[in-house]
Amino acid sequence: MIESELIFGLKNSDRQALSVIYDKYYQDLYFYLLKFYSQEDLVQNAIHDMFIDLWNSRKSIGEIKSLKAYLLVSSRRKLFKLIKDIQLNSDQNFSYEDELTDIPFQYSHEDFLIEKEIDDNRRIKILEAINQLPSRQKEAVYLRYYEKLSVEEISLVQGINYQSVLNNLQRAYEVLRANPLIVNFLKAVLTALIVH
Amino acid sequence: MPPSVIYNMKKSRSIFGDKQGGPEIWNSIKFAKRKLPEELIASQKNRLMEGILDDKKSTPIIPIQPRKTIWIWYAAASIVLLMTVGSFLLLKENNFETSYGQIATVHLPDGTSVTLNGNSSISYSPISWRFFNNRNVSLTGEAFFDVAKKEVDGKRIKFQVLTRNLQVEVLGTRFNVIDREGNESVVLEEGKVQLMIPDVQIPLQMVPGDYVGYDASKKRMLQMVVLTEEYTSWKDKYILLDNKTLGELAQIITTVYGKKVVFQNDEDKKIPLEGKVPSDEIRILIAALRLATKLEISLENDVVTVSNSSKTITI
């Protein structure tokens, strides 16, 4: 089923469409949210709540340019809200006026296939180097090269304009390219590819 | 691989716009394709599907924020509770359904009778019927409605049939409604019907003999005058074949009896039919078709096969 049919089905209360959407995007949403918060049960709840909301508001949903981008944004909002609620309950000094929009995007080493030849110590350093990039840049890279979103879709997910997304990707790329650790790592990977 | 590959990567921004492309640096830092266990996805999906089971009047969950004045939240909480209990009661529905090939008549509390064709169901909320004087019925599949007139305090109470997209409003009349995959339609036999169609602002007034079909995927509506018997004869356990082709009848056999129909020769779908066939017993229907079309039609393991192999005589 193509995306527009899924959206149309959803708006017309077709549970089958909801089910297909669920199967199609669940894992993408899951791993994306894990980058902001590594607690899996909260991630599951966020996705669950997001789908419940999606179903309940199906009749009033406006135009959706990209279903995947829409779901990524909605589930991220849900997750941030859940995190905010938890912080409210645990920390009485936490000011709830604070817009919790700045939970950083963090990679874990499960996110990368790093050759076995590279020892743990270097592996951690590589991950640190990548994680030192600003959150927005890391997220853009992830959405671009892992989720295969277009630049337009990334701008929808991040709520920034097209050019800013390009700039973020470009900056991330330049920083990593200047990092000897990454470059050496890439050399190692490429060599490994040739050897085998 | 020489290092130059890494250093000579193009700086041009246009690469970013290309869906497949991108600087090799990212293609080389390999993202692991992670996978979740299927059981996890399945159980989470189950949770969702159960969560939306009775969603028609579901109340939005109001987050409780402790910073606000407490009594507001107590008040809000009790309203939520009331609404939840209320919607729970409203959502309690009476449901009637038929299996493939089964025709059944349901008598509703207001005296209306509903004849369900095979593989169909209706449901209504007895609580809202009783306390809110509404007469709403949801339908999937196909049903013929013989609606009784109802008055409360001198005011006529309308009867409503809801399908996925259509809303049929009547006071007292006889009509047929279909809500099947790719086909939602209403045929009016007697009386007056008001029909609400998505994206059409003004309700459509139907008169006896009218057929209105709606195709949700194409957002298209078709209105025509028909011989209503063609559409309603099933309730009297026969199918009027005039103006139907073998292909159209095959559709009916699939949706109503749940039998797959396989044509060995696609041309056969276009064969025009006429007359009547009994519809309460699929085997009799097939025997009648075999006689009428002179084709070899067999029913085995829920599959109806239409072929003309043995009967063709070539000179």
Coordinates of C-alpha atoms in Angstrom, one line a residue:
Chain A
M1 CA 0.0 0.0 0.0
I2 CA 1.3 3.4 -0.8
E3 CA 1.6 6.1 1.8
S4 CA -1.4 8.2 0.6
E5 CA -3.6 5.2 0.8
L6 CA -2.5 4.5 4.3
I7 CA -3.2 8.0 5.4
F8 CA -6.6 8.0 3.6
G9 CA -7.4 4.6 5.3
L10 CA -6.4 6.0 8.7
K11 CA -8.5 9.1 8.3
N12 CA -11.4 6.8 7.4
S13 CA -11.0 4.7 10.5
D14 CA -9.5 1.7 8.8
R15 CA -7.8 -0.4 11.4
Q16 CA -6.0 -2.3 8.8
A17 CA -4.3 0.8 7.6
L18 CA -3.3 1.6 11.2
S19 CA -1.9 -1.9 11.5
V20 CA 0.1 -1.6 8.3
I21 CA 1.5 1.8 9.4
Y22 CA 2.4 0.3 12.8
D23 CA 4.3 -2.6 11.3
K24 CA 6.0 -0.4 8.8
Y25 CA 7.3 2.3 11.1
Y26 CA 7.5 0.8 14.6
Q27 CA 11.2 -0.1 14.6
D28 CA 12.2 3.2 13.0
L29 CA 10.4 5.1 15.7
Y30 CA 11.8 2.9 18.4
F31 CA 15.4 3.3 17.5
Y32 CA 15.0 7.0 16.9
L33 CA 13.5 7.6 20.3
L34 CA 16.2 5.4 22.0
K35 CA 18.7 8.1 20.8
F36 CA 17.0 10.6 23.2
Y37 CA 16.3 8.3 26.1
S38 CA 17.7 4.9 26.5
Q39 CA 14.9 3.5 28.7
E40 CA 13.0 1.1 26.5
D41 CA 9.8 0.9 28.5
L42 CA 9.4 4.7 28.3
V43 CA 10.1 4.5 24.5
Q44 CA 7.4 1.9 24.1
N45 CA 4.9 3.9 26.1
A46 CA 5.7 7.0 24.0
I47 CA 5.1 5.2 20.8
H48 CA 2.0 3.6 22.2
D49 CA 0.5 7.0 23.3
M50 CA 1.4 8.5 20.0
F51 CA -0.5 5.9 18.1
I52 CA -3.5 6.2 20.4
D53 CA -3.5 9.9 19.8
L54 CA -3.1 9.4 16.1
W55 CA -6.1 7.1 16.1
N56 CA -8.2 9.4 18.3
S57 CA -7.5 12.4 16.2
R58 CA -7.6 10.6 12.8
K59 CA -10.6 12.5 11.6
S60 CA -9.0 15.9 12.2
I61 CA -5.6 15.2 10.9
G62 CA -4.6 17.8 8.3
E63 CA -2.4 17.2 5.3
I64 CA 0.5 14.9 5.9
K65 CA 3.5 15.6 3.6
S66 CA 5.5 12.7 4.9
L67 CA 4.0 10.0 7.1
K68 CA 7.4 8.9 8.4
A69 CA 8.4 12.4 9.3
Y70 CA 5.0 13.0 10.9
L71 CA 5.3 9.9 13.1
L72 CA 8.9 10.7 14.1
V73 CA 8.0 14.2 15.2
S74 CA 4.8 13.1 17.0
S75 CA 6.5 10.2 18.9
R76 CA 9.4 12.4 19.8
R77 CA 7.0 15.0 21.3
K78 CA 5.3 12.2 23.2
L79 CA 8.6 11.0 24.6
F80 CA 9.7 14.4 25.7
K81 CA 6.3 14.9 27.4
L82 CA 6.7 11.6 29.3
I83 CA 10.2 12.5 30.4
K84 CA 8.9 15.9 31.5
D85 CA 6.2 14.3 33.5
I86 CA 8.7 12.0 35.2
Q87 CA 11.0 14.9 36.1
L88 CA 8.0 16.9 37.4
N89 CA 7.2 14.1 39.8
S90 CA 10.7 13.4 41.0
D91 CA 12.1 16.9 41.2
Q92 CA 10.0 19.5 42.9
N93 CA 12.4 22.2 42.0
F94 CA 12.1 21.6 38.3
S95 CA 10.4 24.4 36.6
Y96 CA 7.8 23.0 34.3
E97 CA 7.8 26.2 32.2
D98 CA 11.0 24.9 30.8
E99 CA 10.3 23.6 27.4
L100 CA 12.0 20.3 27.3
T101 CA 13.0 20.5 23.7
D102 CA 16.7 20.0 24.3
I103 CA 17.2 16.4 25.2
P104 CA 20.3 15.6 23.3
F105 CA 20.5 13.0 20.6
Q106 CA 23.1 10.4 21.5
Y107 CA 24.5 7.5 19.6
S108 CA 25.3 4.2 21.3
H109 CA 27.8 1.8 20.0
E110 CA 25.1 -0.6 19.0
D111 CA 24.3 1.9 16.3
F112 CA 27.5 1.3 14.4
L113 CA 29.0 -1.6 12.8
I114 CA 32.6 -1.3 13.8
E115 CA 35.1 -3.9 12.6
K116 CA 36.1 -6.5 15.1
E117 CA 39.7 -5.7 14.4
I118 CA 39.4 -2.4 16.2
D119 CA 39.9 -2.7 19.9
D120 CA 37.3 -1.6 22.4
N121 CA 39.3 1.4 23.5
R122 CA 39.3 2.9 20.1
R123 CA 35.8 2.0 19.5
I124 CA 34.7 4.0 22.5
K125 CA 36.8 6.9 21.3
I126 CA 35.2 6.9 17.8
L127 CA 31.8 6.9 19.4
E128 CA 32.8 9.8 21.6
A129 CA 34.1 11.7 18.6
I130 CA 30.8 11.2 16.8
N131 CA 28.8 12.0 19.9
Q132 CA 30.7 15.3 20.4
L133 CA 28.8 16.7 17.4
P134 CA 25.9 19.0 18.3
S135 CA 22.7 17.1 18.8
R136 CA 21.0 18.6 15.8
Q137 CA 23.8 17.6 13.5
K138 CA 23.9 14.0 14.8
E139 CA 20.2 13.7 14.5
A140 CA 20.3 15.0 10.9
V141 CA 23.0 12.5 10.0
Y142 CA 21.0 9.7 11.6
L143 CA 17.8 10.6 9.8
R144 CA 19.7 11.1 6.5
Y145 CA 21.9 8.0 6.4
Y146 CA 20.1 5.6 8.6
E147 CA 16.4 6.5 8.1
K148 CA 17.0 7.5 4.5
L149 CA 14.8 10.6 4.9
S150 CA 15.1 13.4 2.3
V151 CA 16.4 16.8 3.3
E152 CA 12.8 18.1 3.1
E153 CA 11.6 15.4 5.5
I154 CA 14.5 16.1 7.9
S155 CA 13.5 19.7 8.0
L156 CA 9.9 18.7 8.9
V157 CA 11.2 16.4 11.7
Q158 CA 13.6 19.0 13.1
G159 CA 11.3 21.9 12.5
I160 CA 14.0 23.9 10.8
N161 CA 14.4 25.0 7.2
Y162 CA 15.9 23.2 4.3
Q163 CA 19.1 25.2 4.2
S164 CA 19.7 24.7 7.9
V165 CA 19.5 21.0 7.5
L166 CA 22.0 21.1 4.7
N167 CA 24.3 23.3 6.8
N168 CA 24.1 20.9 9.7
L169 CA 24.9 17.9 7.6
Q170 CA 27.8 19.8 6.0
R171 CA 29.2 20.9 9.3
A172 CA 29.0 17.4 10.8
Y173 CA 30.7 16.0 7.8
E174 CA 33.5 18.6 8.0
V175 CA 34.1 18.1 11.7
L176 CA 34.4 14.3 11.3
R177 CA 36.5 14.6 8.3
A178 CA 39.0 16.7 10.3
N179 CA 39.1 14.2 13.1
P180 CA 42.2 11.9 12.7
L181 CA 40.5 9.2 14.7
I182 CA 37.6 9.0 12.3
V183 CA 39.7 9.2 9.2
N184 CA 42.0 6.5 10.5
F185 CA 39.0 4.4 11.4
L186 CA 37.6 4.9 7.9
K187 CA 40.8 3.9 6.4
A188 CA 40.8 0.7 8.4
V189 CA 37.2 -0.1 7.4
L190 CA 38.0 0.6 3.7
T191 CA 41.2 -1.5 3.9
A192 CA 39.3 -4.3 5.6
L193 CA 36.7 -4.2 2.8
I194 CA 39.4 -4.5 0.2
V195 CA 41.3 -7.3 2.0
H196 CA 38.2 -9.5 2.2
Chain B
M1 CA 42.1 1.7 -0.9
P2 CA 44.2 4.9 -1.1
P3 CA 43.5 7.6 1.4
S4 CA 42.8 10.0 -1.4
V5 CA 39.3 8.5 -1.6
I6 CA 38.6 9.8 1.7
Y7 CA 40.1 13.2 1.3
N8 CA 38.8 13.9 -2.2
M9 CA 35.2 13.7 -1.3
K10 CA 33.2 16.4 -3.0
K11 CA 32.2 19.3 -0.9
S12 CA 29.4 20.2 -3.2
R13 CA 26.1 20.6 -1.4
S14 CA 24.1 19.1 -4.1
I15 CA 25.1 15.7 -2.9
F16 CA 22.9 16.1 0.1
G17 CA 19.9 16.7 -2.0
D18 CA 20.3 13.3 -3.7
K19 CA 18.2 10.7 -1.9
Q20 CA 20.7 7.8 -2.5
G21 CA 23.9 9.7 -2.5
G22 CA 25.8 11.5 0.3
P23 CA 29.4 11.9 1.4
E24 CA 31.2 8.6 1.6
I25 CA 32.2 9.3 5.1
W26 CA 28.7 8.5 6.2
N27 CA 28.5 5.5 4.0
S28 CA 31.7 4.2 5.6
I29 CA 30.7 4.8 9.2
K30 CA 28.4 1.9 9.0
F31 CA 25.1 2.2 10.8
A32 CA 24.1 -1.1 12.2
K33 CA 20.7 -2.2 11.0
R34 CA 19.1 -3.0 14.3
K35 CA 16.1 -5.2 14.7
L36 CA 13.5 -5.6 17.4
P37 CA 12.2 -9.1 18.3
E38 CA 9.0 -9.7 16.4
E39 CA 7.2 -10.7 19.6
L40 CA 7.8 -7.3 21.1
I41 CA 6.3 -5.5 18.1
A42 CA 3.4 -8.0 18.1
S43 CA 2.6 -7.5 21.8
Q44 CA 2.9 -3.8 21.6
K45 CA 0.6 -3.8 18.6
N46 CA -1.9 -5.9 20.4
R47 CA -1.8 -3.4 23.2
L48 CA -2.6 -0.6 20.8
M49 CA -5.3 -2.5 19.0
E50 CA -7.0 -3.3 22.3
G51 CA -6.5 0.3 23.4
I52 CA -8.5 1.6 20.4
L53 CA -11.1 -1.1 20.5
D54 CA -13.8 1.0 22.0
D55 CA -12.6 4.4 20.9
K56 CA -15.7 6.0 19.5
K57 CA -16.3 8.2 22.5
S58 CA -12.9 7.9 24.2
T59 CA -12.0 10.7 26.4
P60 CA -8.7 12.4 25.9
I61 CA -6.3 11.8 28.8
I62 CA -5.8 15.0 30.6
P63 CA -2.3 15.1 32.1
I64 CA -2.3 16.0 35.8
Q65 CA 0.2 18.7 36.5
P66 CA 0.7 19.2 40.3
R67 CA 1.7 22.8 40.0
K68 CA -1.8 24.0 39.4
T69 CA -4.4 24.6 42.1
I70 CA -5.3 21.2 43.4
W71 CA -9.1 21.5 43.4
I72 CA -9.1 22.0 39.6
W73 CA -7.5 18.7 39.2
Y74 CA -9.9 17.0 41.5
A75 CA -12.7 18.5 39.5
A76 CA -11.0 17.5 36.3
A77 CA -10.4 14.0 37.6
S78 CA -14.0 13.5 38.6
I79 CA -15.1 14.8 35.2
V80 CA -12.8 12.4 33.5
L81 CA -14.1 9.6 35.7
L82 CA -17.7 10.5 34.9
M83 CA -16.9 10.7 31.2
T84 CA -15.1 7.4 31.2
V85 CA -17.9 5.7 33.0
G86 CA -20.4 7.4 30.7
S87 CA -18.6 6.5 27.6
F88 CA -18.1 3.0 28.8
L89 CA -21.9 2.7 29.2
L90 CA -22.5 4.4 25.8
L91 CA -20.0 2.1 24.2
K92 CA -21.6 -1.0 25.4
E93 CA -23.0 -2.2 22.1
N94 CA -25.3 -4.9 20.9
N95 CA -23.8 -6.7 18.0
F96 CA -25.3 -9.1 15.5
E97 CA -23.4 -10.8 12.7
T98 CA -23.9 -13.5 10.1
S99 CA -21.4 -15.9 8.8
Y100 CA -20.7 -16.6 5.1
G101 CA -23.9 -17.6 3.2
Q102 CA -26.1 -17.0 6.2
I103 CA -29.1 -14.7 6.0
A104 CA -30.7 -13.5 9.3
T105 CA -33.3 -11.0 10.4
V106 CA -32.8 -8.9 13.5
H107 CA -35.7 -7.1 15.2
L108 CA -34.6 -3.9 16.9
P109 CA -36.4 -2.4 19.9
D110 CA -38.2 0.2 17.9
G111 CA -39.9 -2.3 15.6
T112 CA -37.4 -1.9 12.8
S113 CA -36.4 -5.1 11.1
V114 CA -33.0 -5.6 9.6
T115 CA -32.2 -8.5 7.3
L116 CA -28.5 -9.2 7.2
N117 CA -26.9 -10.8 4.2
G118 CA -24.0 -13.3 4.6
N119 CA -20.8 -12.0 6.2
S120 CA -22.3 -8.9 7.6
S121 CA -22.9 -7.3 11.0
I122 CA -24.7 -4.5 12.7
S123 CA -24.3 -3.0 16.1
Y124 CA -26.0 -0.3 18.2
S125 CA -25.8 1.1 21.6
P126 CA -28.9 0.2 23.7
I127 CA -28.1 2.9 26.2
S128 CA -28.0 5.7 23.8
W129 CA -31.1 4.4 22.0
R130 CA -33.0 4.3 25.3
F131 CA -31.8 7.6 26.9
F132 CA -30.9 9.8 24.0
N133 CA -33.7 8.8 21.6
N134 CA -31.3 8.2 18.9
R135 CA -31.6 5.3 16.5
N136 CA -28.0 4.8 15.2
V137 CA -26.9 1.5 13.8
S138 CA -23.4 0.7 12.4
L139 CA -23.2 -1.6 9.5
T140 CA -20.5 -3.6 7.8
G141 CA -21.4 -5.9 4.9
E142 CA -24.9 -5.7 3.5
A143 CA -28.3 -5.3 5.1
F144 CA -31.9 -4.5 4.1
F145 CA -33.6 -2.2 6.5
D146 CA -37.4 -2.0 7.1
V147 CA -37.5 1.0 9.4
A148 CA -40.5 1.6 11.7
K149 CA -41.6 5.2 12.2
K150 CA -41.0 6.5 15.7
E151 CA -42.4 9.6 17.4
V152 CA -41.5 11.0 20.8
D153 CA -43.6 13.9 22.1
G154 CA -45.0 14.5 18.6
K155 CA -41.5 14.6 17.1
R156 CA -40.3 12.1 14.6
I157 CA -37.1 10.4 15.5
K158 CA -34.7 9.7 12.7
F159 CA -33.1 6.4 12.1
Q160 CA -29.4 6.4 11.1
V161 CA -27.2 3.8 9.4
L162 CA -23.5 4.4 9.5
T163 CA -21.0 2.8 7.2
R164 CA -17.4 3.5 7.0
N165 CA -18.0 6.7 5.0
L166 CA -21.7 7.1 4.6
Q167 CA -24.4 8.2 6.9
V168 CA -28.0 7.3 5.9
E169 CA -30.8 9.1 7.7
V170 CA -34.4 8.1 7.4
L171 CA -37.7 8.5 9.3
G172 CA -39.5 5.3 8.2
T173 CA -38.8 3.4 5.0
R174 CA -37.3 0.4 3.3
F175 CA -33.8 0.4 1.8
N176 CA -30.7 -1.6 1.2
V177 CA -27.2 -0.6 2.4
I178 CA -23.9 -2.2 1.4
D179 CA -20.5 -1.5 3.1
R180 CA -18.1 -3.9 1.6
E181 CA -14.5 -3.6 0.4
G182 CA -14.5 -1.0 -2.4
N183 CA -18.3 -0.7 -2.4
E184 CA -20.5 1.4 -0.3
S185 CA -24.0 1.9 -1.6
V186 CA -27.6 2.6 -0.7
V187 CA -30.6 1.6 -2.7
L188 CA -34.0 3.0 -1.7
E189 CA -37.1 0.9 -2.2
E190 CA -39.7 3.0 -0.5
G191 CA -40.0 6.3 1.4
K192 CA -37.3 9.0 1.7
V193 CA -33.7 8.9 2.7
Q194 CA -31.2 11.6 3.4
L195 CA -27.6 10.6 2.7
M196 CA -24.4 12.2 4.0
I197 CA -21.4 11.7 1.8
P198 CA -17.9 12.7 2.8
D199 CA -16.8 16.0 1.3
V200 CA -20.3 16.8 0.1
Q201 CA -21.7 19.6 2.1
I202 CA -25.4 19.2 1.4
P203 CA -27.1 15.9 2.3
L204 CA -28.4 14.0 -0.7
Q205 CA -32.2 13.4 -0.9
M206 CA -32.9 10.0 -2.3
V207 CA -36.2 8.9 -3.8
P208 CA -37.5 5.3 -4.4
G209 CA -35.5 3.5 -7.1
D210 CA -32.4 5.6 -6.5
Y211 CA -29.0 4.0 -6.2
V212 CA -26.1 5.9 -4.7
G213 CA -22.7 4.4 -4.6
Y214 CA -19.5 5.8 -3.1
D215 CA -16.0 4.8 -3.8
A216 CA -13.8 6.0 -1.0
S217 CA -10.5 5.3 -2.7
K218 CA -11.4 7.5 -5.6
K219 CA -13.7 9.8 -3.6
R220 CA -16.2 9.3 -6.3
M221 CA -20.0 9.2 -6.1
L222 CA -22.4 7.5 -8.5
Q223 CA -26.1 8.1 -8.5
M224 CA -28.5 6.3 -10.8
V225 CA -32.0 4.9 -11.1
V226 CA -32.2 1.2 -10.8
L227 CA -34.6 -1.7 -10.6
T228 CA -34.5 -2.1 -6.8
E229 CA -35.3 -5.8 -6.9
E230 CA -31.9 -6.4 -8.4
Y231 CA -30.3 -5.1 -5.2
T232 CA -32.8 -6.4 -2.6
S233 CA -33.8 -9.8 -3.9
W234 CA -31.2 -11.5 -1.8
K235 CA -33.3 -11.1 1.3
D236 CA -36.0 -13.2 -0.4
K237 CA -33.3 -15.7 -1.1
Y238 CA -32.8 -15.3 -4.8
I239 CA -30.5 -13.2 -6.9
L240 CA -31.9 -11.3 -9.9
L241 CA -29.3 -11.7 -12.6
D242 CA -30.6 -9.3 -15.2
N243 CA -27.9 -6.7 -16.0
K244 CA -25.2 -8.6 -14.2
T245 CA -22.3 -10.3 -15.7
L246 CA -20.7 -13.6 -14.6
G247 CA -17.8 -11.5 -13.2
E248 CA -20.1 -9.4 -11.0
L249 CA -21.9 -12.5 -9.7
A250 CA -18.5 -14.0 -8.9
Q251 CA -17.9 -10.9 -6.7
I252 CA -21.1 -11.6 -4.9
I253 CA -20.2 -15.2 -4.4
T254 CA -16.9 -14.2 -2.9
T255 CA -18.2 -11.5 -0.5
V256 CA -21.5 -13.2 0.6
Y257 CA -20.5 -16.9 0.6
G258 CA -16.7 -16.5 1.2
K259 CA -15.8 -18.7 -1.8
K260 CA -13.0 -17.7 -4.1
V261 CA -13.9 -17.7 -7.7
V262 CA -11.2 -18.7 -10.3
F263 CA -11.8 -18.0 -14.0
Q264 CA -9.6 -20.1 -16.2
N265 CA -10.6 -17.8 -19.1
D266 CA -10.9 -14.2 -18.1
E267 CA -13.3 -13.5 -21.1
D268 CA -16.0 -15.5 -19.3
K269 CA -16.3 -12.7 -16.7
K270 CA -18.1 -10.7 -19.3
I271 CA -20.8 -13.2 -20.0
P272 CA -24.2 -11.4 -19.5
L273 CA -26.7 -13.2 -17.3
E274 CA -30.4 -13.0 -17.0
G275 CA -33.2 -14.6 -14.9
K276 CA -33.1 -15.6 -11.2
V277 CA -31.1 -18.0 -9.2
P278 CA -31.7 -19.2 -5.7
S279 CA -29.2 -17.7 -3.3
D280 CA -29.7 -19.5 0.0
E281 CA -27.8 -22.6 -1.1
I282 CA -24.5 -22.1 -3.0
R283 CA -24.6 -25.6 -4.5
I284 CA -28.0 -25.0 -6.1
L285 CA -26.8 -21.6 -7.3
I286 CA -23.8 -23.1 -9.0
A287 CA -25.9 -25.9 -10.6
A288 CA -28.2 -23.3 -12.0
L289 CA -25.3 -21.2 -13.3
R290 CA -23.8 -24.3 -14.9
L291 CA -27.0 -24.9 -16.8
A292 CA -27.5 -21.3 -17.8
T293 CA -23.9 -20.6 -19.0
K294 CA -23.0 -24.0 -20.3
L295 CA -19.7 -23.6 -18.6
E296 CA -18.0 -26.1 -16.4
I297 CA -18.4 -24.7 -12.9
S298 CA -17.2 -26.6 -9.9
L299 CA -17.0 -26.0 -6.2
E300 CA -14.2 -27.7 -4.3
N301 CA -12.5 -26.7 -1.0
D302 CA -14.1 -23.3 -1.0
V303 CA -12.9 -22.5 -4.5
V304 CA -15.3 -22.1 -7.4
T305 CA -13.6 -22.8 -10.7
V306 CA -15.1 -21.6 -13.9
S307 CA -13.7 -23.4 -17.0
N308 CA -15.0 -24.4 -20.4
S309 CA -12.5 -27.1 -21.2
S310 CA -14.7 -30.2 -21.6
K311 CA -17.7 -28.6 -23.1
T312 CA -16.1 -26.8 -26.0
I313 CA -16.8 -28.5 -29.3
T314 CA -14.6 -27.6 -32.2
I315 CA -15.4 -28.6 -35.7

